Coordinates of C-alpha atoms in Angstrom, one line a residue:
Chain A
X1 CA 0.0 0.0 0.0
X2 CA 3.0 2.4 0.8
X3 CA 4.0 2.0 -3.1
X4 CA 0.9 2.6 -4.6
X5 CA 0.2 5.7 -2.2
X6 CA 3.9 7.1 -3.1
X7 CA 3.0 6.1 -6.7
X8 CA 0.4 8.1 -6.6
X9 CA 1.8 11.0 -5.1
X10 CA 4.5 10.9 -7.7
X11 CA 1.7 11.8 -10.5
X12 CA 1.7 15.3 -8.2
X13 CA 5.1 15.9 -7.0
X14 CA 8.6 14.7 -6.7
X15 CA 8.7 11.8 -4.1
X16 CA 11.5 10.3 -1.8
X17 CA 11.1 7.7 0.1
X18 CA 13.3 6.7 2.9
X19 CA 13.0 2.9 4.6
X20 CA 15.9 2.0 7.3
X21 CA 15.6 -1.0 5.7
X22 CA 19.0 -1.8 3.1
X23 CA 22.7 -3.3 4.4
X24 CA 24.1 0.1 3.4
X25 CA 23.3 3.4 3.0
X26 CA 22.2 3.8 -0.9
X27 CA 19.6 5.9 -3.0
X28 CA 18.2 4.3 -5.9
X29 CA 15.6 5.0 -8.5
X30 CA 12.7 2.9 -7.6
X31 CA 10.1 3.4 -10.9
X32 CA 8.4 6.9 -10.0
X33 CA 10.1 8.0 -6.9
X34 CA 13.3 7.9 -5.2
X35 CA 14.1 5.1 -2.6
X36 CA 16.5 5.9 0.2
X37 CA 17.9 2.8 2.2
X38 CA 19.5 4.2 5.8
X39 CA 21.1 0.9 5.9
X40 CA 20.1 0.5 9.5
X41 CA 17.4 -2.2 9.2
X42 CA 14.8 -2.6 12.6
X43 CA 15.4 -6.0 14.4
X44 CA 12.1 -7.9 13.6
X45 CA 12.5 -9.0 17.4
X46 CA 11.4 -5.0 18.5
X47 CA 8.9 -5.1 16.7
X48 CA 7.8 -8.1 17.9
X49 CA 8.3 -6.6 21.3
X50 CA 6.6 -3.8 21.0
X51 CA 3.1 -5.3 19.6
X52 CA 3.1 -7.6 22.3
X53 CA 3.3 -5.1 24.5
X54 CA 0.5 -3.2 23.0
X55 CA -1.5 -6.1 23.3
X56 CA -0.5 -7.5 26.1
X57 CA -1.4 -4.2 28.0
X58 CA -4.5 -3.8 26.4
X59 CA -5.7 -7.3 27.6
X60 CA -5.0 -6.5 31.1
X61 CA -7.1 -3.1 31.3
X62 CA -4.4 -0.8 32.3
X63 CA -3.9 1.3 29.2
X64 CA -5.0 4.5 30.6
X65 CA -2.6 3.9 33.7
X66 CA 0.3 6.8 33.3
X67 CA 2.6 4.6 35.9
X68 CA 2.4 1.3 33.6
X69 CA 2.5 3.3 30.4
X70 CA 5.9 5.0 31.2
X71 CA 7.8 2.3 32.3
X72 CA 5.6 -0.1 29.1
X73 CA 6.5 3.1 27.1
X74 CA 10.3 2.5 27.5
X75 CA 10.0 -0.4 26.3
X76 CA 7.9 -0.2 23.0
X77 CA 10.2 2.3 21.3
X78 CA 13.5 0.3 22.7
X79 CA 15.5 -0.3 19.3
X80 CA 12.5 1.3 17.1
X81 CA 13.8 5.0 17.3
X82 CA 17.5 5.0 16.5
X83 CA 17.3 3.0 13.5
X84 CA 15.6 6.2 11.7
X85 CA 18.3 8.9 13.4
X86 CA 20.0 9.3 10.1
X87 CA 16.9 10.2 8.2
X88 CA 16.9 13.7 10.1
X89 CA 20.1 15.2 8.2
X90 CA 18.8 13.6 5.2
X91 CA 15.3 15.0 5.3
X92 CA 16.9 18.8 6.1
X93 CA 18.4 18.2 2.9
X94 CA 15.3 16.9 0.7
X95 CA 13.5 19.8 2.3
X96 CA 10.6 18.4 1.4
X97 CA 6.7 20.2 1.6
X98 CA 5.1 17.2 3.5
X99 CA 6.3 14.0 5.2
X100 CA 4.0 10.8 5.2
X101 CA 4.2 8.7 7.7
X102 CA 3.7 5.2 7.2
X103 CA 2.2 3.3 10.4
X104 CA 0.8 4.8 13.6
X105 CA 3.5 3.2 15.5
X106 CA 6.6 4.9 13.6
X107 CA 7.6 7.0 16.2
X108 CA 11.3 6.4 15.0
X109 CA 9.9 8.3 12.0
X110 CA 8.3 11.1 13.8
X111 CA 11.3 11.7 15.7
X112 CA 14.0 12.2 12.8
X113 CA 11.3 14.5 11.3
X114 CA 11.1 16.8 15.0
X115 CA 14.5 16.8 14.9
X116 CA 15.1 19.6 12.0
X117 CA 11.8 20.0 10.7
X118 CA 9.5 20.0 13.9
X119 CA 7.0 22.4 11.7
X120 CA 7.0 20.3 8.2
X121 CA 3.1 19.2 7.7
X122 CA 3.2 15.4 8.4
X123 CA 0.2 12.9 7.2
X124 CA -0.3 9.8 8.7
X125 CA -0.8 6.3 7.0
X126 CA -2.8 4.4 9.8
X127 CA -3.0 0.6 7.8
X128 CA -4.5 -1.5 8.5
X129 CA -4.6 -1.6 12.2
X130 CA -6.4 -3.4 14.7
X131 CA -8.8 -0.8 17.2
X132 CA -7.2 -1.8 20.4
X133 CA -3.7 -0.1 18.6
X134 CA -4.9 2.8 17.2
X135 CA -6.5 3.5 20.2
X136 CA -3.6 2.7 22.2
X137 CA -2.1 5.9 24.4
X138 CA 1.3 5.6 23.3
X139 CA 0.8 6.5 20.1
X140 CA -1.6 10.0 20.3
X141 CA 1.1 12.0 19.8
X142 CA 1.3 10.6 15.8
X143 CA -2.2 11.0 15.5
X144 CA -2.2 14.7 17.2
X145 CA 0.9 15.8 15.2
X146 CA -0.6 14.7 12.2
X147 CA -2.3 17.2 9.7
X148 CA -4.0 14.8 8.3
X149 CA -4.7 11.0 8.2
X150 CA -5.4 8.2 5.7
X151 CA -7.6 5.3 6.2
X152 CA -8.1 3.2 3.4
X153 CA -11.8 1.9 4.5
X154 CA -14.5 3.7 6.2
X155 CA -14.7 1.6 9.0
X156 CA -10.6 2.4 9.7
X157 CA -12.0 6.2 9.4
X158 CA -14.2 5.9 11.8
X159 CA -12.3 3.5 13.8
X160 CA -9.4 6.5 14.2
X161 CA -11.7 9.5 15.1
X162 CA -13.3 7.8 17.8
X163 CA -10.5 7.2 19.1
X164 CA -8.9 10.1 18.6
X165 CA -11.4 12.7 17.6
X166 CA -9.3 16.0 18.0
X167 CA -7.0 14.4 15.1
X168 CA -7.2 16.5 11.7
X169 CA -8.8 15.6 8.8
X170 CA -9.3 12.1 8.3
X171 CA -9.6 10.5 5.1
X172 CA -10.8 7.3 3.3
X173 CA -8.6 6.7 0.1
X174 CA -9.5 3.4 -1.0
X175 CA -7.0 1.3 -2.8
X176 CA -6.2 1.2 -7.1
X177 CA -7.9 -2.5 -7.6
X178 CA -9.0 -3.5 -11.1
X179 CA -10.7 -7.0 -12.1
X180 CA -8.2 -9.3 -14.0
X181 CA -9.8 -9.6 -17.4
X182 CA -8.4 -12.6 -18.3
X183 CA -10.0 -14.8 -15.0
X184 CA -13.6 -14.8 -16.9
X185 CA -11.9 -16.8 -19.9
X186 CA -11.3 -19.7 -18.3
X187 CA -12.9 -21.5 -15.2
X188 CA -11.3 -23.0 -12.6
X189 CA -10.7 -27.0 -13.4
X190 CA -11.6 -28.2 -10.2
X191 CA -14.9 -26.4 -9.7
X192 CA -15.7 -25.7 -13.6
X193 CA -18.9 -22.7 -14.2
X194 CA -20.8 -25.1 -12.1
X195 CA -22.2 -22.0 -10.1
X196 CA -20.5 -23.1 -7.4
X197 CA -19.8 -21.4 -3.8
X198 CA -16.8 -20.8 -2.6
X199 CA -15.6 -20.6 0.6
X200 CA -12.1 -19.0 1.4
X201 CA -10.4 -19.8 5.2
X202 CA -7.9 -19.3 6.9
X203 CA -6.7 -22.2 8.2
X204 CA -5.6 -25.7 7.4
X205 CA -8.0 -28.8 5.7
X206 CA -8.1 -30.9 8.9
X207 CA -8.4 -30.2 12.0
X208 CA -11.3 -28.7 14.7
X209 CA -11.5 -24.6 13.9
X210 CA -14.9 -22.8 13.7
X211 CA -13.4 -22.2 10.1
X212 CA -13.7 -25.5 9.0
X213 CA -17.0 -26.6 11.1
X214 CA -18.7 -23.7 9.3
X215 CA -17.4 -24.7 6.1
X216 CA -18.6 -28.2 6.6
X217 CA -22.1 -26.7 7.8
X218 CA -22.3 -24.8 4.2
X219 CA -21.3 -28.0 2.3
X220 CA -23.7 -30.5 4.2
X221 CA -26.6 -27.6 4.6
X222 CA -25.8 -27.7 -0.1
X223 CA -25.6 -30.8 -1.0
X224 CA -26.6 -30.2 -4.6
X225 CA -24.5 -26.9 -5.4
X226 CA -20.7 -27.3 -5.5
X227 CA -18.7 -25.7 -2.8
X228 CA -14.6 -25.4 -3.3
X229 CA -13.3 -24.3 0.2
X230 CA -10.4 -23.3 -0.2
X231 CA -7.7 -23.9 3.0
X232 CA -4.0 -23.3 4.0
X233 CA -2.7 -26.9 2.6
X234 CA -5.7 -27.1 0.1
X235 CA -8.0 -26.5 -2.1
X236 CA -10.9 -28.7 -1.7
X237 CA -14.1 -29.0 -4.4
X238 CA -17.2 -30.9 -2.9
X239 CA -19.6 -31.9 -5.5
X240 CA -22.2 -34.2 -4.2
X241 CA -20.8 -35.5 -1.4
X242 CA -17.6 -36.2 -3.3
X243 CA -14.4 -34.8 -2.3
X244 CA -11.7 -33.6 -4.8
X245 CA -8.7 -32.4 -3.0
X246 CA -5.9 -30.2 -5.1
X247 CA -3.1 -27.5 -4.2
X248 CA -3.6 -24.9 -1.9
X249 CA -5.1 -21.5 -3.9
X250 CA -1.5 -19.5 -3.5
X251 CA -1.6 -17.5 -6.8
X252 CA -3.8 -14.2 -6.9
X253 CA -4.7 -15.3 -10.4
X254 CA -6.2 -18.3 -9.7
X255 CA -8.0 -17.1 -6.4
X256 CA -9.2 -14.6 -9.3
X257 CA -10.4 -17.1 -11.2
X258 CA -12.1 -18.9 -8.9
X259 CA -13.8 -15.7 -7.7
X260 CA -15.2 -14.9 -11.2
X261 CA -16.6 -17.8 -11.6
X262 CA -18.0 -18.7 -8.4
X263 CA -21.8 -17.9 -7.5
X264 CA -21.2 -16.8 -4.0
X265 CA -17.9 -16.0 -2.2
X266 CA -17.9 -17.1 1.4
X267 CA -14.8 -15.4 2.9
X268 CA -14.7 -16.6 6.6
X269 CA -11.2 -14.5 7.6
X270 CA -11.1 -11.5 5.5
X271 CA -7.9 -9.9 7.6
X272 CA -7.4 -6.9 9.7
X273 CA -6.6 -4.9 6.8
X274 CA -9.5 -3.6 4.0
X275 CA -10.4 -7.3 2.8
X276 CA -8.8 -7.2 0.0
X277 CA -10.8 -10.4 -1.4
X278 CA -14.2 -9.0 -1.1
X279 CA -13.3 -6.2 -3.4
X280 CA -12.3 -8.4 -5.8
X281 CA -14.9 -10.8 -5.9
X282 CA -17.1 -8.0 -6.0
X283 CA -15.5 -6.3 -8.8
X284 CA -16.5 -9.4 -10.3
X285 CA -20.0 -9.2 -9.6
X286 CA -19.7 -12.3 -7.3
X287 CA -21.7 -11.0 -4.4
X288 CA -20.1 -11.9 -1.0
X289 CA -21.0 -13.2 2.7
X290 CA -18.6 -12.2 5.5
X291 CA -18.6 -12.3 9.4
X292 CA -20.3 -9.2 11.0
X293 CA -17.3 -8.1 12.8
X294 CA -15.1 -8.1 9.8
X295 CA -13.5 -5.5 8.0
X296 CA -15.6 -7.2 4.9
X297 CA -18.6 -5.7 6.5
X298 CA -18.0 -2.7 5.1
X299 CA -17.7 -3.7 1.6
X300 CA -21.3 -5.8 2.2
X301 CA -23.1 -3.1 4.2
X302 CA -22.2 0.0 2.6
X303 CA -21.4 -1.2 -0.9
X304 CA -24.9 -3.1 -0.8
X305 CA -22.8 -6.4 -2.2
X306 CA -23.6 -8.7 0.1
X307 CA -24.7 -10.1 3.5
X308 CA -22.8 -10.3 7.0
X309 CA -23.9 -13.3 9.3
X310 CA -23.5 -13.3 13.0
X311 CA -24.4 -17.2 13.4
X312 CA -23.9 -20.2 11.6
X313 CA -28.0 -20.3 11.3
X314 CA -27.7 -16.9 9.3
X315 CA -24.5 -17.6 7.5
X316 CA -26.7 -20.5 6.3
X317 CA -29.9 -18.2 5.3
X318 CA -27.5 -15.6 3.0
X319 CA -25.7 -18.0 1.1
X320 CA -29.3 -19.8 0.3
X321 CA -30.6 -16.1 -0.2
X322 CA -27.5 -15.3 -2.9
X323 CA -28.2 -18.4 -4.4
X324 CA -31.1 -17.5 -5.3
X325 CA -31.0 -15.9 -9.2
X326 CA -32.7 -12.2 -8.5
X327 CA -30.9 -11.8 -5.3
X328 CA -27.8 -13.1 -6.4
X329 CA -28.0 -11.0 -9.6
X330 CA -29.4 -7.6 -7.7
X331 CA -26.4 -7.7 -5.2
X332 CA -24.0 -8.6 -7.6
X333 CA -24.5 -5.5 -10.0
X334 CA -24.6 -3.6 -6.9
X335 CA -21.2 -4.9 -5.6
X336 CA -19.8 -3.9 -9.0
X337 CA -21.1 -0.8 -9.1
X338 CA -19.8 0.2 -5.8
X339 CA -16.0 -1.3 -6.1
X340 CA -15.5 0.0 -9.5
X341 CA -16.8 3.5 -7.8
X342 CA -14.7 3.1 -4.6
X343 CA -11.6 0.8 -5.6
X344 CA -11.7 0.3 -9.5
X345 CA -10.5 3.5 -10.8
X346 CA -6.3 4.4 -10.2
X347 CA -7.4 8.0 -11.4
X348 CA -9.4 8.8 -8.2
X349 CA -7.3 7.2 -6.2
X350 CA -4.7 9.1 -7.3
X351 CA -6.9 12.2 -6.6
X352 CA -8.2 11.1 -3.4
X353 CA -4.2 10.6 -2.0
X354 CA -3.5 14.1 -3.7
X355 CA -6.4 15.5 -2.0
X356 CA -5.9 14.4 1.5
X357 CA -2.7 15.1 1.6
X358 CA -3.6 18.8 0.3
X359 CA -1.3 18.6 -2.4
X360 CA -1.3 21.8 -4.7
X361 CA -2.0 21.4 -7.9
X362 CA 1.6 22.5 -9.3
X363 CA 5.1 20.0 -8.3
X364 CA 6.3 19.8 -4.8
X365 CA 8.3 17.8 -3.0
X366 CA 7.1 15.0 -0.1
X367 CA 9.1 12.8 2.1
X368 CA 7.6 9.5 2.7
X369 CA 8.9 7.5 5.5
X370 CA 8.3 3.8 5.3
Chain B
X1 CA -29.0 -2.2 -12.6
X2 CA -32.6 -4.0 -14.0
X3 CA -33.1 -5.3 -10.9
X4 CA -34.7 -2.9 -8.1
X5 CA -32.2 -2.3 -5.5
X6 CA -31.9 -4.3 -2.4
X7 CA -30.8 -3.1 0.5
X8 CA -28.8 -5.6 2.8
X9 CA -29.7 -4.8 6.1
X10 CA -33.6 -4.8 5.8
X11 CA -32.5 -7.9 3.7
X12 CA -30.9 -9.7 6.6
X13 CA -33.8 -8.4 8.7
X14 CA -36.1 -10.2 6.3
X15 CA -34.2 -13.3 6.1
X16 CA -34.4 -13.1 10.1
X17 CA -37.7 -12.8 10.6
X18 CA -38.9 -15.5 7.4
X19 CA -36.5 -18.1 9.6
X20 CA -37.6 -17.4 13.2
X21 CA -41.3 -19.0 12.7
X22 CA -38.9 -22.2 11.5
X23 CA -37.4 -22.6 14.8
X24 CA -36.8 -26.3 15.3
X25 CA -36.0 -28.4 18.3
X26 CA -35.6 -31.9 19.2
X27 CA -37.5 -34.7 20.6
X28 CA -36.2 -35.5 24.6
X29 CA -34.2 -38.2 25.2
X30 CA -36.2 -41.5 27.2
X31 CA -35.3 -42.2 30.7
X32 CA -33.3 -45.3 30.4
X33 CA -35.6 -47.9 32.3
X34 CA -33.6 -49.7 35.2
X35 CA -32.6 -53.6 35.2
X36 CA -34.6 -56.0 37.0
X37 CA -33.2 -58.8 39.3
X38 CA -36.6 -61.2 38.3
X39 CA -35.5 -60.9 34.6
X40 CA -32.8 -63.2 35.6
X41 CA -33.4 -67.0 35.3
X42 CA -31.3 -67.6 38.1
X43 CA -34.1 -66.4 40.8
X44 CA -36.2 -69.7 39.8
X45 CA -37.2 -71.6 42.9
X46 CA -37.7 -75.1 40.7
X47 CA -33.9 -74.4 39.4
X48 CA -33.1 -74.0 43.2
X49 CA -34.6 -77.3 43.7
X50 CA -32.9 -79.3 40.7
X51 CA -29.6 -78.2 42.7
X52 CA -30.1 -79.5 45.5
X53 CA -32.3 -82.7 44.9
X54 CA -30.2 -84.7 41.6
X55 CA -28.2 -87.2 43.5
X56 CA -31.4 -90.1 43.9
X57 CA -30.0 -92.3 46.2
X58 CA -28.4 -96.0 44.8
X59 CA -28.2 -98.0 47.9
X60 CA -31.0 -99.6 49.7
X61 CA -31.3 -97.8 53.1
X62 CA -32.0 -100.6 55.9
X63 CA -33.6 -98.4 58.3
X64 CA -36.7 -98.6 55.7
X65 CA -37.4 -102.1 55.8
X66 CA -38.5 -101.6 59.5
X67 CA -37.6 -104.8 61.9
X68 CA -38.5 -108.3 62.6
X69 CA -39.1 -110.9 60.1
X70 CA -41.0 -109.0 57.7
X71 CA -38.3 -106.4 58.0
X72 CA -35.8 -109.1 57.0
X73 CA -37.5 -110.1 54.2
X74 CA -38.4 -106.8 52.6
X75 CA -34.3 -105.6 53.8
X76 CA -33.4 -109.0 51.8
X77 CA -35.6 -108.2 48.4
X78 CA -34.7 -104.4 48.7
X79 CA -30.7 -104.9 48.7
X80 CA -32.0 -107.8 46.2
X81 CA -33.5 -105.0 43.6
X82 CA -30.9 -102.4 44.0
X83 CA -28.5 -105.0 43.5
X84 CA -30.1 -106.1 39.7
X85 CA -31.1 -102.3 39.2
X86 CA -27.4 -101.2 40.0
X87 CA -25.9 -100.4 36.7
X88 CA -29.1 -98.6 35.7
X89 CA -29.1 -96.3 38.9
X90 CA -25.9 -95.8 37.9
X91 CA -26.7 -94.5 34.5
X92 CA -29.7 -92.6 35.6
X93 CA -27.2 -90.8 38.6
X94 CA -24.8 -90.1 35.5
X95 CA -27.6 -88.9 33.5
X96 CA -29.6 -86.7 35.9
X97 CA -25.7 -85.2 36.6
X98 CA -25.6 -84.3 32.8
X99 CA -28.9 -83.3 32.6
X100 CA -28.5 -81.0 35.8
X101 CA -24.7 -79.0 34.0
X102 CA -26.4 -78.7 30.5
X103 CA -29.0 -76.4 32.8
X104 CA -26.7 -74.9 34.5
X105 CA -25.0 -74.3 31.6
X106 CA -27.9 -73.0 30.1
X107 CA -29.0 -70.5 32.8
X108 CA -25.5 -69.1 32.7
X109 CA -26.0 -68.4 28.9
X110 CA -29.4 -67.3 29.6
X111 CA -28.5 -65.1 31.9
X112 CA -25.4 -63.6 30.2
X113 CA -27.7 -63.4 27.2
X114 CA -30.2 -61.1 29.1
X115 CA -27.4 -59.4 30.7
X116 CA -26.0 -58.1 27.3
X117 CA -29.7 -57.7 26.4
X118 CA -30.0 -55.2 28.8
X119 CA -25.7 -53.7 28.6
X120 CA -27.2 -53.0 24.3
X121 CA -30.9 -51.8 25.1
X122 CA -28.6 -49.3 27.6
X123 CA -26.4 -48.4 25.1
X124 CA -28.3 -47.5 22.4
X125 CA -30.9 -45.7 24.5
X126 CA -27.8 -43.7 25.7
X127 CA -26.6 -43.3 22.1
X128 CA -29.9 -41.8 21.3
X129 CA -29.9 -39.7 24.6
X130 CA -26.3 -38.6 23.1
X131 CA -27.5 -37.7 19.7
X132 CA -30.9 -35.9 20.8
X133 CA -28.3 -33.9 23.2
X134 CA -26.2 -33.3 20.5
X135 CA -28.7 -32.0 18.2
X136 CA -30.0 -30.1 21.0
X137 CA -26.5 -28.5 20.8
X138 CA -26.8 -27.9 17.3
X139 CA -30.2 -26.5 17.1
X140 CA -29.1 -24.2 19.8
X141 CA -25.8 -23.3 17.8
X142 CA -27.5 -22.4 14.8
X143 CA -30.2 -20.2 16.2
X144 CA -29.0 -18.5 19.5
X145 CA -24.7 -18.7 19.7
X146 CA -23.4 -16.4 17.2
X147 CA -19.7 -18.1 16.2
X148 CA -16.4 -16.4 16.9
X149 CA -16.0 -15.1 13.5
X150 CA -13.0 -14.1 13.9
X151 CA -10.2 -16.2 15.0
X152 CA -8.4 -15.5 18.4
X153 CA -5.2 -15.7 16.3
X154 CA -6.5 -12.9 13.8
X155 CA -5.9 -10.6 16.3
X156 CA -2.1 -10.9 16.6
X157 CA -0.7 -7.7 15.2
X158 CA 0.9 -6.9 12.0
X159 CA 4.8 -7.7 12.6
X160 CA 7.4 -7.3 10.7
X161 CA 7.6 -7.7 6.9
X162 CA 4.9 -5.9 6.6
X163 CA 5.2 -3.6 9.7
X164 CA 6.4 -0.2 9.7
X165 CA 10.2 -0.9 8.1
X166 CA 9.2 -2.5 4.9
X167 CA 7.8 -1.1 2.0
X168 CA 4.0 -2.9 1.1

């Protein structure tokens, strides 16, 4: 997501990007913008650290203490700030309009920008986060340095102004998706145009999850309409009681593919990010059933492409309701219409970025921190 | 779109309220009934009796034939007839013996037979109790439990790879 937002900043302005990541210090021309590697790379292991701490804290109830979050606070940036110290001389000499940051967490970011520039406008890239991190204390001061935020999906919107609701301007972006043409040519083999349903987990063929008990629930509640569920280590198509079992669904093309051509998409773990799949399937006109508390609500509920179930009864009831031609066919063109408005257009996107980031119209230059 | 437009939330309430006149429950499990002693063959007073009374006796017992010379006569003729009837009382003893295990053999069977009557009728009324429980359990899932739909794992935060260092 960090490449296609600096991608489409670079339609605006001149864009730098700087990453600690690299083994030395290098710039390079990365297609559209320039990449700058601080050769300092963040040990995975803070990171680690510091979301189990986050979470960890959380579970206990003592966020808003001030005594745990000093010493807890210590402890979440340990080995996360200095890796971005040498971004501070290199900014002063970019001197760039704006500075995107790239995650709520980077304070390391935030702090090489105070260091010269403590005035430079700074937006904030909150992705894909869960709500007990944005909401986390540690972390208001990116939120209330920010001049602006970026949310790819409503929900992360509103999620961020209620928990921070003196934070400026927040705004939804979306994300550049199109529908891969060629995946209506040509069917999946396992599953054919049989008008099947497909079912996408998360976890692996065998074993006791509520994943798979709800999968078996849809295939034993269908007996007559083909399910492909597709797992971790597999990719199974039920027709009739019958089992073929094939390689797990790993390429985007083929989860494409099965998407096109499947009558209902059943995604059971669409991810603590924008759900990624529903928009595609939609874009395909497959209409789509998700879990309530899912970021793939959004996509059903306020896109109009689909139904959220909150009970194995009612997960049931909407895939028998999709099934059914008018329904299927009404909510499909809906789901379309709505993530070729929202997701299927790199124009507007490209606006949208421009726009919350209060780009003017003529070249300048932004520093993105990743 | 040709189709009117459908929104999903009176949809769903729709849906919700066509499916909550189907409501469906299952039948209550019987009361498994308790085993009876009297079922057992072994409570039989006459098979009591066979037990004890088999052995017919195969000597003649003097005290019988009562004294004086009429005693002596009948104590003479009755050692006389046992004596010729010997090798039959013999077989009969031998038979009666037979006779006496293959029942007792018998009531063993018969009673292991009604045992494992009973230990089947108990386990399959308990197998039915299990399954009327367990779609009990299912009838309540569906309708009243909504399922964690979202994993206890799907919670763990972004790390890194695709945390705040790397470029996505």
């Amino acid at each position: 997501m960090t490449r296609q937002v600096a991608g489409a900043l670079a339609v605006v302005a001149e864009v730098h990007v700087i990453t600690p990541e690299g083994a030395t210090t290098r710039t390079s021309l990365d297609s559209v913008f320039t990449l700058h590697h601080l050769g300092s790379p963040i040990d995975r292991s803070a990171e680690l650290r510091r979301d189990l701490l986050v979470e960890a804290v959380s579970d206990t109830g003592h966020v808003d203490d001030p005594v745990v979050l000093d010493e807890v606070g210590k402890l979440l940036d340990q080995d996360l700030i200095d890796p971005w110290l040498a971004a501070s001389d290199l900014l002063v000499g970019l001197r760039p309009d704006l500075a995107v940051i790239v995650g709520h967490q980077n304070l390391g970011a935030r702090a090489a920008i105070d260091r010269h520039l403590p005035d430079l406008p700074v937006t904030l890239m909150a992705l894909g986060t869960s709500s007990v991190s944005v909401g986390f204390p540690h972390f208001a001061e990116m939120f209330a340095r920010a001049h602006s935020v970026l949310a790819v999906t409503d929900s992360e919107r509103r999620s961020i102004l209620d928990h921070h609701a003196g934070t400026g301007a927040v705004h939804r972006i979306g994300a550049p998706l199109a529908a891969n043409a060629s995946a209506l040519s040509e069917p999946n083999t396992w599953v054919g145009d049989t008008g099947y349903v497909l079912v996408l987990t998360g976890v692996q063929n065998h074993g006791e999850h509520h994943e798979n008990e709800l999968s078996r629930l849809l295939r034993l509640r269908f007996p007559d309409t083909p399910v492909g569920i597709s797992h971790t280590d597999a990719f199974c198509a039920w027709h009739g009681g019958r089992v073929n079992e094939g390689w797990p669904i790993e390429r985007s093309s083929d989860l494409a593919r099965l998407m096109a051509w499947a009558r209902v998409t059943v995604d059971l773990r669409p991810g603590t990010f924008f759900a990624r799949r529903c928009v595609d399937s939609l874009l395909y006109g497959t209409p789509i059933v998700v879990p309530h508390d899912s970021r793939a609500r959004e996509h059903a509920e306020r896109g109009w492409g689909g139904l959220w179930f909150e009970s194995p009864g009612e997960l049931i009831w909407c895939v028998e309701a999709l099934l059914e031609p008018s329904a299927h066919d009404t909510f499909g063109a809906q789901g379309r219409s709505y993530a070729e408005d929202e997701y299927g257009s790199t124009d507007r996107f490209i606006d949208r970025v421009a726009g919350a980031c209060g780009l003017p119209s003529a070249a300048a230059t932004v520093g993105a921190t990743a | 779109m040709g189709e009117p437009a459908l929104d999903p939330e009176a949809f769903l309430e729709r849906l919700k309220a066509d499916h909550r006149i189907l409501r469906w429950e299952p039948l209550p499990p019987d009361q498994v009934p308790p085993v009876r002693e009297s079922d057992q063959i072994r409570s039989k007073s006459s098979l009591e009796y066979l037990h004890h009374h088999w052995a017919l006796p195969d000597t003649f017992d003097p005290a019988v034939a009562g004294g004086g010379f009429r005693g002596k006569i009948v104590g003479i003729v009755g050692r006389l007839t046992y004596r010729v009837l010997s090798p039959y009382l013999h077989a009969e003893r031998d038979l009666l013996a037979h006779v006496v295990r293959v029942n007792e053999a018998l009531e063993q069977r018969c009673d292991e037979l009604t045992l494992r009557y009973e230990q089947l009728s108990r386990e399959m009324i308990n197998r039915q109790a299990a399954e009327a429980a367990n779609q009990a359990k299912l009838a309540a899932w569906l309708h009243l439990d909504p399922p964690r739909t979202s994993s206890p794992d799907s919670r763990t935060p972004r790390i890194a790879g695709s945390g705040d260092s790397a470029i996505r």
